[in-house]
C-alpha positions as a printed Julia matrix, in Angstrom:
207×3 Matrix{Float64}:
 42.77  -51.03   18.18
 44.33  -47.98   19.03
 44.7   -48.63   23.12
 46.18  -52.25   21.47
 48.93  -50.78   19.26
 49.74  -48.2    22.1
 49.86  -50.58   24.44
 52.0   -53.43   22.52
 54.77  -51.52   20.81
 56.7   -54.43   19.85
 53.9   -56.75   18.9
 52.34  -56.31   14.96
 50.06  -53.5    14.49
 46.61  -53.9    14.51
 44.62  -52.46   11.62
 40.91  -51.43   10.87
 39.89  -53.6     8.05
 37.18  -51.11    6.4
 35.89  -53.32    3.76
 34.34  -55.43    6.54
 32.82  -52.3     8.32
 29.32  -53.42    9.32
 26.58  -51.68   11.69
 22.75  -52.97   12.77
 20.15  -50.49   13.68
 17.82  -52.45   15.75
 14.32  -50.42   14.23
 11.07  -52.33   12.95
 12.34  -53.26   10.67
 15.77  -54.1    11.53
 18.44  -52.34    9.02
 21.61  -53.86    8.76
 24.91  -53.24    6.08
 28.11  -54.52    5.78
 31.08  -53.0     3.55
 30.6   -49.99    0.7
 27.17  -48.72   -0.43
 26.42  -47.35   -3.77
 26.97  -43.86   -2.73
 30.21  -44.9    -1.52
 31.24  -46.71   -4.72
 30.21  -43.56   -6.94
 32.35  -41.15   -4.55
 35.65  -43.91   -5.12
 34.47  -43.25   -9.05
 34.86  -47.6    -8.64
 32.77  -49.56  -10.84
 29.97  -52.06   -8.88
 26.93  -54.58   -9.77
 23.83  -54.07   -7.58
 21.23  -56.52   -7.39
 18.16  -56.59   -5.07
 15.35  -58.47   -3.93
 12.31  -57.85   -1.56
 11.22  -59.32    1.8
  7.49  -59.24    0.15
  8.46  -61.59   -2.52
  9.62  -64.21    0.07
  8.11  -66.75    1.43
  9.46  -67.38    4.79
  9.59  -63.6     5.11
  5.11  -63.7     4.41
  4.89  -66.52    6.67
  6.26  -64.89    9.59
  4.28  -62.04    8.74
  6.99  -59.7     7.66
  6.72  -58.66    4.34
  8.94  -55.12    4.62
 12.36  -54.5     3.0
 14.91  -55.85    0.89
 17.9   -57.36    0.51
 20.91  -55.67   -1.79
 24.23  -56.51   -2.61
 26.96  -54.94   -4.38
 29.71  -56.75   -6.1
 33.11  -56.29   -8.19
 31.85  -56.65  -12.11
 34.69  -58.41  -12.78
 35.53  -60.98  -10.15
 32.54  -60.85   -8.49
 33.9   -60.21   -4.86
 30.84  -58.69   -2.8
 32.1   -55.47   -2.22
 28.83  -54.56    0.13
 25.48  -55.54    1.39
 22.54  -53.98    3.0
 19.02  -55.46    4.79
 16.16  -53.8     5.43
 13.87  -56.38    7.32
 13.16  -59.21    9.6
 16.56  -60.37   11.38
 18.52  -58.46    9.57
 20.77  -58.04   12.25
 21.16  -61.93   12.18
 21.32  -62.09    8.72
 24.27  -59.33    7.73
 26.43  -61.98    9.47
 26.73  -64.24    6.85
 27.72  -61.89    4.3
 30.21  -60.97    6.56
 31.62  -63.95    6.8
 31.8   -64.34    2.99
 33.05  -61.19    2.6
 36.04  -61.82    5.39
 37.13  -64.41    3.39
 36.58  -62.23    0.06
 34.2   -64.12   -1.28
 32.28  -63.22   -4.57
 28.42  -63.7    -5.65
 29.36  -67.15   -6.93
 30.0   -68.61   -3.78
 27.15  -67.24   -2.04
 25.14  -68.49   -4.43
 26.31  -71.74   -4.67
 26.11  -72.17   -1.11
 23.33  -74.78    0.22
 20.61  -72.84    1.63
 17.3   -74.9     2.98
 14.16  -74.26    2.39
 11.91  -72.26    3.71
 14.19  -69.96    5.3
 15.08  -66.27    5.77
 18.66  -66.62    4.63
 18.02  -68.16    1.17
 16.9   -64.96    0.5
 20.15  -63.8     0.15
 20.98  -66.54   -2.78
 18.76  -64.16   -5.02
 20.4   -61.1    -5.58
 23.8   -63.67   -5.82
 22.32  -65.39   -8.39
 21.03  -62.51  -10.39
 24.25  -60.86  -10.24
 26.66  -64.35  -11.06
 24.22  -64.3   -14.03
 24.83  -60.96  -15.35
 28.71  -61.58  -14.49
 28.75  -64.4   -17.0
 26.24  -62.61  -19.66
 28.38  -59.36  -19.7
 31.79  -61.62  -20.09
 30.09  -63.59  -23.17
 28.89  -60.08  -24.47
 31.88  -58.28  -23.82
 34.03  -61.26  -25.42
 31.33  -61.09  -28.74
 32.34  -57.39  -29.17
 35.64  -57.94  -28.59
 35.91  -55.71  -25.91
 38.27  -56.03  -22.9
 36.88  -56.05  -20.19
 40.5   -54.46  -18.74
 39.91  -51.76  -21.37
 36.06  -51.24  -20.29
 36.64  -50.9   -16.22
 40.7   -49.59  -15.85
 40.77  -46.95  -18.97
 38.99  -43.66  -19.22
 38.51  -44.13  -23.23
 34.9   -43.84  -24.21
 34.02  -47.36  -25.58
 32.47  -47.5   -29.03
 29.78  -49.1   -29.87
 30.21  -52.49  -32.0
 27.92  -54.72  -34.72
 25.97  -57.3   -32.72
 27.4   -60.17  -32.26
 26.33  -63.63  -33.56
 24.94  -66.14  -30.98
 21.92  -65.11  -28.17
 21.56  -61.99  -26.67
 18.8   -61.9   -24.02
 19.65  -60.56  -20.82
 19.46  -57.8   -18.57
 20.55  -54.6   -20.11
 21.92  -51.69  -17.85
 19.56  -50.48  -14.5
 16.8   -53.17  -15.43
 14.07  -54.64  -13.22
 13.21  -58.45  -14.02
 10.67  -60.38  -11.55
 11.47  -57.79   -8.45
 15.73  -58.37   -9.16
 17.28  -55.14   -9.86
 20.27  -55.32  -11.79
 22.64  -52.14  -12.24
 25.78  -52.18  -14.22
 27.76  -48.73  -12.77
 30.8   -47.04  -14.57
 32.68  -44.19  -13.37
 33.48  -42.95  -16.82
 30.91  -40.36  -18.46
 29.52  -41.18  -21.68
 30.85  -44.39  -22.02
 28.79  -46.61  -23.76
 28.84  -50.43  -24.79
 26.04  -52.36  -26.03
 24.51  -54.94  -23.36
 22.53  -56.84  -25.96
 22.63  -57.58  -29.72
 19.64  -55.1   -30.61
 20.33  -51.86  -28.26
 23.14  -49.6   -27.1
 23.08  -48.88  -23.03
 24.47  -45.98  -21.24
 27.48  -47.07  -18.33
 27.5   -44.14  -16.34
């Protein structure tokens, strides 16, 4: 990029789009990321959604014998853009590249998961984590809304957020850092000892 801009002075400037920053390390198992990772999120103090799912819990994946690693994926709580993903496991280095492609186009979790994906394959696996984070996208909205909480108010102010009544209407759902079947759902704030109740019965710690 740099010999390019030097070298074409009166032609646009080329930039170094870091969002789509990816790199393959081509171990046994492969490993494979795209975009920010957690760590990075927490240093930008910018709030994410992480959602997992592992290579041992897949078919296609125990079929071919390679039951190792995981998938992850980090995503915007509000819009759902995928913000970063990560693989840990067979073809990873062929897999990242759909994720990139979403991700060029910024796409969220709701497009990946909405995307066709045939079965048996290695990429639907990365329709799971989508799914479980589209899910608790739509769940924290609905909750949020019941409390009357805006969401503006939750992820752009440093207020802490009080705690409201329950809400009428159903409440089941993941609360915050929460393991259900293998999916690993984490809600992350950057704003200490904020806290907002998840579900109708218990208070959960955004931090």
């Amino acid at each position: 990029i740099a010999a390019y801009n030097a070298t074409h002075p009166n032609r646009p400037e080329h930039r170094y789009d870091e969002h789509l920053n990816a790199l393959v390390v081509f171990t046994d198992p492969q490993v494979a990321s795209v975009g920010l990772c957690e760590k990075g999120c927490q240093d930008e103090d910018r709030p994410y959604l992480v959602a997992s799912y592992p290579f041992d819990d897949h078919g296609k994946s125990l079929t071919m014998g390679e039951p190792h690693g995981h998938v992850k994926i980090l995503c915007d709580p509000r819009s759902g853009e995928i913000l970063g993903a990560h693989i840990a496991g067979p073809e990873a280095g062929e897999l990242i590249h759909e994720l990139i492609a979403i991700m060029y186009f910024r796409g969220t979790v709701q497009d990946l998961a909405r995307i066709p994906h045939y079965h048996p394959t290695l990429a639907e696996i990365l329709t799971y984590p989508a799914e479980e984070l589209a899910e608790a996208i739509e769940l924290q909205n609905y909750q949020f809304n019941a409390h009357g909480i805006e969401l503006g108010q939750l992820y752009e102010s440093d207020a802490i957020v009080p705690a409201a009544e329950p809400a009428a209407g159903p409440t089941a759902g993941p609360d915050v850092d929460v393991d259900l079947d293998h999916q690993r759902v984490t809600y992350f704030l950057p704003y200490p000892r904020s806290r907002v109740p998840l579900s109708g019965d218990d208070d959960c710690s955004l931090n």
